[in-house]
Every structure is written in structure tokens, then in C-alpha cells.
């Protein structure tokens, strides 16, 4: 095992996603709006963290490319999920968005796997996608802060994501030759998943209640 700390923390991230997916399954009805979306987000995340653990266990060209490709799948899925949540009532628009995101991800992965790995391009795409997601979440949460009591959770989450990502920019010697900044970044993301899924569960419950209110209202009419 080449990087034991990063490997263990990657597996810990995987475990937390599994636990929170089970929590979501237990707390949300099968017909809850957007439950399918967050299940897909969880599955994509679990897959990516497995490859992160594999890569940190054995650094090979194939495992490196899988790690980078799957890491971006989380970033892009986060952006996609945010857009679908915000525009959830526009079915046709969401279909176009889904098609675009699929094509973009496939094109990104194919480009990275042709010839020499382009680290600079991959970093720029990740940063731009991540910034778009953070900015849109913050704007949406600001516009809905009076209506949604659980909105503070997504505000706190995206803020902490930005703060913890700064660990990737710090270059200091590893503690005990094992706990470097990258490993500590992996560890720092673990509690953030719990906060994010807490928002997701609250938000899905809110959407379910709004749906029931609408059905009751139209039934009275």
C-alpha cells in the first residue's frame, strides 16, 4: 500500500456515502421527489471513492486515470444535481441538460485518456465546474432563504467545501511521513457528506410536503 492514509480515508468516504444512502432510503418514501437523483449522486460518489482507494493503494497509469476521471464524475454530478434541483419542474429542459452532461463527461474522459495525461486541462475543468456549482448553490439558497428552513445546510456545505479544498494548495511535509495535506483533505470531506445528505433529506421531505399540499388543494377544487 503506497499511501495508507489516503487509502483509508477514501474508504471512509465510501462508507459514509453508503451509510447516508441507507439513511435516505429509511427516511424517504419511494415516491419522494428527486429521491432518484440523490441516489444516482450517491452511486457515482461511491464508485469514485473506490477508485480513489485503489489508486492510493497502487499508483499505476490505469488507476491514476480512473481516479482522475471518477473524481471529476463527482464534481460534474454535483453540478448536474444542483441544476436539476433548481429546474426540476422543467422536464424537457432537464432532458436536454442530462444529454449535454453525459456527452460532456464522455468527451472529457476520452480526451484525458488519449496520449499524455493533461493535468492542467483536468484541473481547470474541475475548478470551473466546482465554482459554477458553488456559485449557483449560494445564489439559489439566498433567493430561497425565507422559504426553506434547511437552506443553511447547503450554504454551510458549499462554504466548507471551498475551505477544505484549500488543503490541496498547501505544501508542507507530511506528518509521520503519512498524513500529507492530500490525505487530510480526504479526511476533511467525511463530515461534509453527512451535512450534505442531511440537506438532501430535508429538502426531499420539503418537496414531498409541497407536493401533498398541491394535491390536496387541487382535490378541493
PDB file of C-alpha atoms in Angstrom, residues 18-207:
ATOM      1  CA  UNK A  18     -23.245   4.041   1.959  1.00  0.00           C
ATOM      2  CA  UNK A  19     -24.487   4.884   5.449  1.00  0.00           C
ATOM      3  CA  UNK A  20     -26.170   8.085   4.302  1.00  0.00           C
ATOM      4  CA  UNK A  21     -27.783   6.357   1.318  1.00  0.00           C
ATOM      5  CA  UNK A  22     -29.280   3.840   3.734  1.00  0.00           C
ATOM      6  CA  UNK A  23     -30.471   6.682   5.948  1.00  0.00           C
ATOM      7  CA  UNK A  24     -32.073   8.323   2.940  1.00  0.00           C
ATOM      8  CA  UNK A  25     -33.767   5.059   1.991  1.00  0.00           C
ATOM      9  CA  UNK A  26     -35.184   4.662   5.501  1.00  0.00           C
ATOM     10  CA  UNK A  27     -36.397   8.239   5.891  1.00  0.00           C
ATOM     11  CA  UNK A  28     -37.806   8.984   2.438  1.00  0.00           C
ATOM     12  CA  UNK A  29     -40.807   7.418   0.766  1.00  0.00           C
ATOM     13  CA  UNK A  30     -40.159   5.693  -2.584  1.00  0.00           C
ATOM     14  CA  UNK A  31     -42.205   8.323  -4.440  1.00  0.00           C
ATOM     15  CA  UNK A  32     -40.418  11.295  -2.854  1.00  0.00           C
ATOM     16  CA  UNK A  33     -39.499  13.922  -5.484  1.00  0.00           C
ATOM     17  CA  UNK A  34     -35.858  13.794  -6.618  1.00  0.00           C
ATOM     18  CA  UNK A  35     -35.022  10.801  -4.449  1.00  0.00           C
ATOM     19  CA  UNK A  36     -33.775   9.065  -7.611  1.00  0.00           C
ATOM     20  CA  UNK A  37     -31.424  11.988  -8.322  1.00  0.00           C
ATOM     21  CA  UNK A  38     -29.667  11.794  -4.978  1.00  0.00           C
ATOM     22  CA  UNK A  39     -29.401   8.020  -5.217  1.00  0.00           C
ATOM     23  CA  UNK A  40     -27.580   8.498  -8.515  1.00  0.00           C
ATOM     24  CA  UNK A  41     -25.335  11.083  -6.887  1.00  0.00           C
ATOM     25  CA  UNK A  42     -24.523   8.632  -4.099  1.00  0.00           C
ATOM     26  CA  UNK A  43     -23.779   5.785  -6.505  1.00  0.00           C
ATOM     27  CA  UNK A  44     -21.459   7.964  -8.603  1.00  0.00           C
ATOM     28  CA  UNK A  45     -19.697   9.110  -5.431  1.00  0.00           C
ATOM     29  CA  UNK A  46     -19.259   5.566  -4.084  1.00  0.00           C
ATOM     30  CA  UNK A  47     -17.765   4.447  -7.397  1.00  0.00           C
ATOM     31  CA  UNK A  48     -15.328   7.356  -7.399  1.00  0.00           C
ATOM     32  CA  UNK A  49     -14.152   6.793  -3.827  1.00  0.00           C
ATOM     33  CA  UNK A  50     -13.474   3.133  -4.568  1.00  0.00           C
ATOM     34  CA  UNK A  51     -11.167   4.143  -7.402  1.00  0.00           C
ATOM     35  CA  UNK A  52      -9.555   6.742  -5.160  1.00  0.00           C
ATOM     36  CA  UNK A  53      -8.716   3.983  -2.678  1.00  0.00           C
ATOM     37  CA  UNK A  54      -7.420   1.738  -5.462  1.00  0.00           C
ATOM     38  CA  UNK A  55      -5.213   4.496  -6.860  1.00  0.00           C
ATOM     39  CA  UNK A  56      -3.714   5.383  -3.472  1.00  0.00           C
ATOM     40  CA  UNK A  57      -3.083   1.704  -2.861  1.00  0.00           C
ATOM     41  CA  UNK A  58      -1.301   1.199  -6.158  1.00  0.00           C
ATOM     42  CA  UNK A  59      -0.246   4.167  -8.303  1.00  0.00           C
ATOM     43  CA  UNK A  60      -0.312   2.917 -11.896  1.00  0.00           C
ATOM     44  CA  UNK A  61      -1.171   4.756 -15.147  1.00  0.00           C
ATOM     45  CA  UNK A  62      -4.545   2.974 -15.346  1.00  0.00           C
ATOM     46  CA  UNK A  63      -5.500   3.522 -11.697  1.00  0.00           C
ATOM     47  CA  UNK A  64      -4.422   7.159 -11.928  1.00  0.00           C
ATOM     48  CA  UNK A  65      -6.619   7.806 -14.962  1.00  0.00           C
ATOM     49  CA  UNK A  66      -9.559   6.052 -13.333  1.00  0.00           C
ATOM     50  CA  UNK A  67      -9.091   8.087 -10.155  1.00  0.00           C
ATOM     51  CA  UNK A  68      -8.981  11.404 -12.006  1.00  0.00           C
ATOM     52  CA  UNK A  69     -11.879  10.500 -14.299  1.00  0.00           C
ATOM     53  CA  UNK A  70     -14.079   9.304 -11.445  1.00  0.00           C
ATOM     54  CA  UNK A  71     -13.140  12.266  -9.268  1.00  0.00           C
ATOM     55  CA  UNK A  72     -14.477  14.552 -11.979  1.00  0.00           C
ATOM     56  CA  UNK A  73     -17.624  12.447 -12.178  1.00  0.00           C
ATOM     57  CA  UNK A  74     -18.417  13.577  -8.603  1.00  0.00           C
ATOM     58  CA  UNK A  75     -17.742  17.221  -9.448  1.00  0.00           C
ATOM     59  CA  UNK A  76     -19.887  17.073 -12.577  1.00  0.00           C
ATOM     60  CA  UNK A  77     -22.637  15.063 -10.868  1.00  0.00           C
ATOM     61  CA  UNK A  78     -22.752  17.681  -8.117  1.00  0.00           C
ATOM     62  CA  UNK A  79     -23.240  20.387 -10.719  1.00  0.00           C
ATOM     63  CA  UNK A  80     -25.856  18.337 -12.573  1.00  0.00           C
ATOM     64  CA  UNK A  81     -27.778  17.567  -9.377  1.00  0.00           C
ATOM     65  CA  UNK A  82     -27.807  21.236  -8.422  1.00  0.00           C
ATOM     66  CA  UNK A  83     -29.230  22.233 -11.818  1.00  0.00           C
ATOM     67  CA  UNK A  84     -31.883  19.502 -11.773  1.00  0.00           C
ATOM     68  CA  UNK A  85     -32.936  20.564  -8.261  1.00  0.00           C
ATOM     69  CA  UNK A  86     -33.250  24.204  -9.285  1.00  0.00           C
ATOM     70  CA  UNK A  87     -35.026  23.469 -12.596  1.00  0.00           C
ATOM     71  CA  UNK A  88     -36.871  20.338 -11.526  1.00  0.00           C
ATOM     72  CA  UNK A  89     -40.244  21.493 -12.915  1.00  0.00           C
ATOM     73  CA  UNK A  90     -38.914  21.944 -16.455  1.00  0.00           C
ATOM     74  CA  UNK A  91     -38.921  18.353 -17.702  1.00  0.00           C
ATOM     75  CA  UNK A  92     -37.848  18.960 -21.296  1.00  0.00           C
ATOM     76  CA  UNK A  93     -35.076  21.322 -20.231  1.00  0.00           C
ATOM     77  CA  UNK A  94     -33.814  18.699 -17.792  1.00  0.00           C
ATOM     78  CA  UNK A  95     -33.694  16.084 -20.550  1.00  0.00           C
ATOM     79  CA  UNK A  96     -31.535  18.377 -22.680  1.00  0.00           C
ATOM     80  CA  UNK A  97     -29.312  19.139 -19.689  1.00  0.00           C
ATOM     81  CA  UNK A  98     -28.925  15.427 -18.927  1.00  0.00           C
ATOM     82  CA  UNK A  99     -27.897  14.685 -22.510  1.00  0.00           C
ATOM     83  CA  UNK A 100     -25.410  17.574 -22.501  1.00  0.00           C
ATOM     84  CA  UNK A 101     -23.779  16.477 -19.241  1.00  0.00           C
ATOM     85  CA  UNK A 102     -23.422  12.883 -20.435  1.00  0.00           C
ATOM     86  CA  UNK A 103     -21.786  13.959 -23.702  1.00  0.00           C
ATOM     87  CA  UNK A 104     -19.522  16.434 -21.925  1.00  0.00           C
ATOM     88  CA  UNK A 105     -18.334  13.849 -19.399  1.00  0.00           C
ATOM     89  CA  UNK A 106     -17.636  11.243 -22.079  1.00  0.00           C
ATOM     90  CA  UNK A 107     -15.737  13.804 -24.151  1.00  0.00           C
ATOM     91  CA  UNK A 108     -13.721  14.855 -21.090  1.00  0.00           C
ATOM     92  CA  UNK A 109     -12.759  11.278 -20.199  1.00  0.00           C
ATOM     93  CA  UNK A 110     -11.892  10.362 -23.788  1.00  0.00           C
ATOM     94  CA  UNK A 111      -9.686  13.438 -24.106  1.00  0.00           C
ATOM     95  CA  UNK A 112      -7.834  12.662 -20.875  1.00  0.00           C
ATOM     96  CA  UNK A 113      -7.176   9.100 -21.973  1.00  0.00           C
ATOM     97  CA  UNK A 114      -5.729   9.969 -25.371  1.00  0.00           C
ATOM     98  CA  UNK A 115      -1.960  10.119 -25.221  1.00  0.00           C
ATOM     99  CA  UNK A 116      -0.269  12.054 -22.432  1.00  0.00           C
ATOM    100  CA  UNK A 117      -2.485  12.925 -19.462  1.00  0.00           C
ATOM    101  CA  UNK A 118      -3.306  16.644 -19.472  1.00  0.00           C
ATOM    102  CA  UNK A 119      -3.177  17.574 -15.777  1.00  0.00           C
ATOM    103  CA  UNK A 120      -3.573  21.301 -16.440  1.00  0.00           C
ATOM    104  CA  UNK A 121      -6.731  20.865 -18.517  1.00  0.00           C
ATOM    105  CA  UNK A 122      -8.223  18.470 -15.994  1.00  0.00           C
ATOM    106  CA  UNK A 123      -7.559  20.888 -13.126  1.00  0.00           C
ATOM    107  CA  UNK A 124      -9.100  23.832 -14.998  1.00  0.00           C
ATOM    108  CA  UNK A 125     -12.252  21.879 -15.863  1.00  0.00           C
ATOM    109  CA  UNK A 126     -12.629  20.669 -12.270  1.00  0.00           C
ATOM    110  CA  UNK A 127     -12.160  24.161 -10.835  1.00  0.00           C
ATOM    111  CA  UNK A 128     -14.574  25.791 -13.294  1.00  0.00           C
ATOM    112  CA  UNK A 129     -17.251  23.146 -12.742  1.00  0.00           C
ATOM    113  CA  UNK A 130     -16.825  23.312  -8.985  1.00  0.00           C
ATOM    114  CA  UNK A 131     -17.012  27.115  -8.922  1.00  0.00           C
ATOM    115  CA  UNK A 132     -20.151  27.086 -11.066  1.00  0.00           C
ATOM    116  CA  UNK A 133     -21.780  24.655  -8.645  1.00  0.00           C
ATOM    117  CA  UNK A 134     -20.807  26.644  -5.552  1.00  0.00           C
ATOM    118  CA  UNK A 135     -21.937  29.983  -7.012  1.00  0.00           C
ATOM    119  CA  UNK A 136     -25.272  28.606  -8.220  1.00  0.00           C
ATOM    120  CA  UNK A 137     -25.995  26.890  -4.888  1.00  0.00           C
ATOM    121  CA  UNK A 138     -25.245  30.119  -3.000  1.00  0.00           C
ATOM    122  CA  UNK A 139     -27.411  32.245  -5.309  1.00  0.00           C
ATOM    123  CA  UNK A 140     -30.285  29.751  -5.134  1.00  0.00           C
ATOM    124  CA  UNK A 141     -30.013  29.462  -1.359  1.00  0.00           C
ATOM    125  CA  UNK A 142     -30.015  33.250  -0.972  1.00  0.00           C
ATOM    126  CA  UNK A 143     -33.157  33.555  -3.094  1.00  0.00           C
ATOM    127  CA  UNK A 144     -34.907  30.846  -1.075  1.00  0.00           C
ATOM    128  CA  UNK A 145     -33.627  31.612   2.426  1.00  0.00           C
ATOM    129  CA  UNK A 146     -37.020  32.831   3.664  1.00  0.00           C
ATOM    130  CA  UNK A 147     -38.906  29.830   2.317  1.00  0.00           C
ATOM    131  CA  UNK A 148     -36.624  26.916   3.205  1.00  0.00           C
ATOM    132  CA  UNK A 149     -35.607  26.480   6.840  1.00  0.00           C
ATOM    133  CA  UNK A 150     -32.983  23.876   5.943  1.00  0.00           C
ATOM    134  CA  UNK A 151     -31.243  26.153   3.442  1.00  0.00           C
ATOM    135  CA  UNK A 152     -28.409  26.932   5.878  1.00  0.00           C
ATOM    136  CA  UNK A 153     -27.123  23.387   5.465  1.00  0.00           C
ATOM    137  CA  UNK A 154     -26.292  23.771   1.779  1.00  0.00           C
ATOM    138  CA  UNK A 155     -24.805  27.213   2.458  1.00  0.00           C
ATOM    139  CA  UNK A 156     -22.572  25.756   5.154  1.00  0.00           C
ATOM    140  CA  UNK A 157     -21.694  22.778   2.972  1.00  0.00           C
ATOM    141  CA  UNK A 158     -20.513  24.695  -0.086  1.00  0.00           C
ATOM    142  CA  UNK A 159     -18.598  27.155   2.095  1.00  0.00           C
ATOM    143  CA  UNK A 160     -16.799  24.332   3.899  1.00  0.00           C
ATOM    144  CA  UNK A 161     -16.082  22.593   0.587  1.00  0.00           C
ATOM    145  CA  UNK A 162     -14.233  25.698  -0.593  1.00  0.00           C
ATOM    146  CA  UNK A 163     -12.333  25.995   2.700  1.00  0.00           C
ATOM    147  CA  UNK A 164     -11.276  22.336   2.842  1.00  0.00           C
ATOM    148  CA  UNK A 165     -10.208  22.382  -0.804  1.00  0.00           C
ATOM    149  CA  UNK A 166      -7.513  24.871   0.194  1.00  0.00           C
ATOM    150  CA  UNK A 167      -5.727  21.920   1.816  1.00  0.00           C
ATOM    151  CA  UNK A 168      -4.842  20.816  -1.706  1.00  0.00           C
ATOM    152  CA  UNK A 169      -2.898  24.052  -2.180  1.00  0.00           C
ATOM    153  CA  UNK A 170      -0.801  23.755   0.988  1.00  0.00           C
ATOM    154  CA  UNK A 171       2.615  22.192   0.522  1.00  0.00           C
ATOM    155  CA  UNK A 172       4.063  21.088   3.871  1.00  0.00           C
ATOM    156  CA  UNK A 173       5.954  17.930   4.900  1.00  0.00           C
ATOM    157  CA  UNK A 174       3.649  15.027   5.819  1.00  0.00           C
ATOM    158  CA  UNK A 175       3.039  14.276   9.481  1.00  0.00           C
ATOM    159  CA  UNK A 176       4.628  10.932  10.446  1.00  0.00           C
ATOM    160  CA  UNK A 177       5.585  10.502   6.747  1.00  0.00           C
ATOM    161  CA  UNK A 178       1.982   9.531   6.011  1.00  0.00           C
ATOM    162  CA  UNK A 179      -0.536  12.288   6.768  1.00  0.00           C
ATOM    163  CA  UNK A 180       0.072  14.786   3.984  1.00  0.00           C
ATOM    164  CA  UNK A 181      -2.318  17.583   3.003  1.00  0.00           C
ATOM    165  CA  UNK A 182      -3.982  15.482   0.326  1.00  0.00           C
ATOM    166  CA  UNK A 183      -4.741  12.745   2.854  1.00  0.00           C
ATOM    167  CA  UNK A 184      -6.073  15.319   5.318  1.00  0.00           C
ATOM    168  CA  UNK A 185      -8.295  16.737   2.579  1.00  0.00           C
ATOM    169  CA  UNK A 186      -9.767  13.267   2.097  1.00  0.00           C
ATOM    170  CA  UNK A 187     -10.421  13.106   5.833  1.00  0.00           C
ATOM    171  CA  UNK A 188     -11.975  16.580   5.921  1.00  0.00           C
ATOM    172  CA  UNK A 189     -14.614  15.642   3.339  1.00  0.00           C
ATOM    173  CA  UNK A 190     -16.079  12.861   5.506  1.00  0.00           C
ATOM    174  CA  UNK A 191     -18.232  15.055   7.809  1.00  0.00           C
ATOM    175  CA  UNK A 192     -19.211  17.221   4.836  1.00  0.00           C
ATOM    176  CA  UNK A 193     -21.044  14.274   3.253  1.00  0.00           C
ATOM    177  CA  UNK A 194     -23.142  13.922   6.404  1.00  0.00           C
ATOM    178  CA  UNK A 195     -24.067  17.609   6.266  1.00  0.00           C
ATOM    179  CA  UNK A 196     -24.894  17.421   2.563  1.00  0.00           C
ATOM    180  CA  UNK A 197     -27.117  14.351   2.853  1.00  0.00           C
ATOM    181  CA  UNK A 198     -28.854  15.981   5.808  1.00  0.00           C
ATOM    182  CA  UNK A 199     -29.747  18.855   3.483  1.00  0.00           C
ATOM    183  CA  UNK A 200     -30.839  16.420   0.776  1.00  0.00           C
ATOM    184  CA  UNK A 201     -33.146  14.513   3.124  1.00  0.00           C
ATOM    185  CA  UNK A 202     -34.693  17.709   4.497  1.00  0.00           C
ATOM    186  CA  UNK A 203     -35.104  19.103   1.002  1.00  0.00           C
ATOM    187  CA  UNK A 204     -36.754  15.956  -0.334  1.00  0.00           C
ATOM    188  CA  UNK A 205     -39.162  15.975   2.617  1.00  0.00           C
ATOM    189  CA  UNK A 206     -39.966  19.601   1.870  1.00  0.00           C
ATOM    190  CA  UNK A 207     -40.673  18.807  -1.788  1.00  0.00           C
TER     191      UNK A 207
END
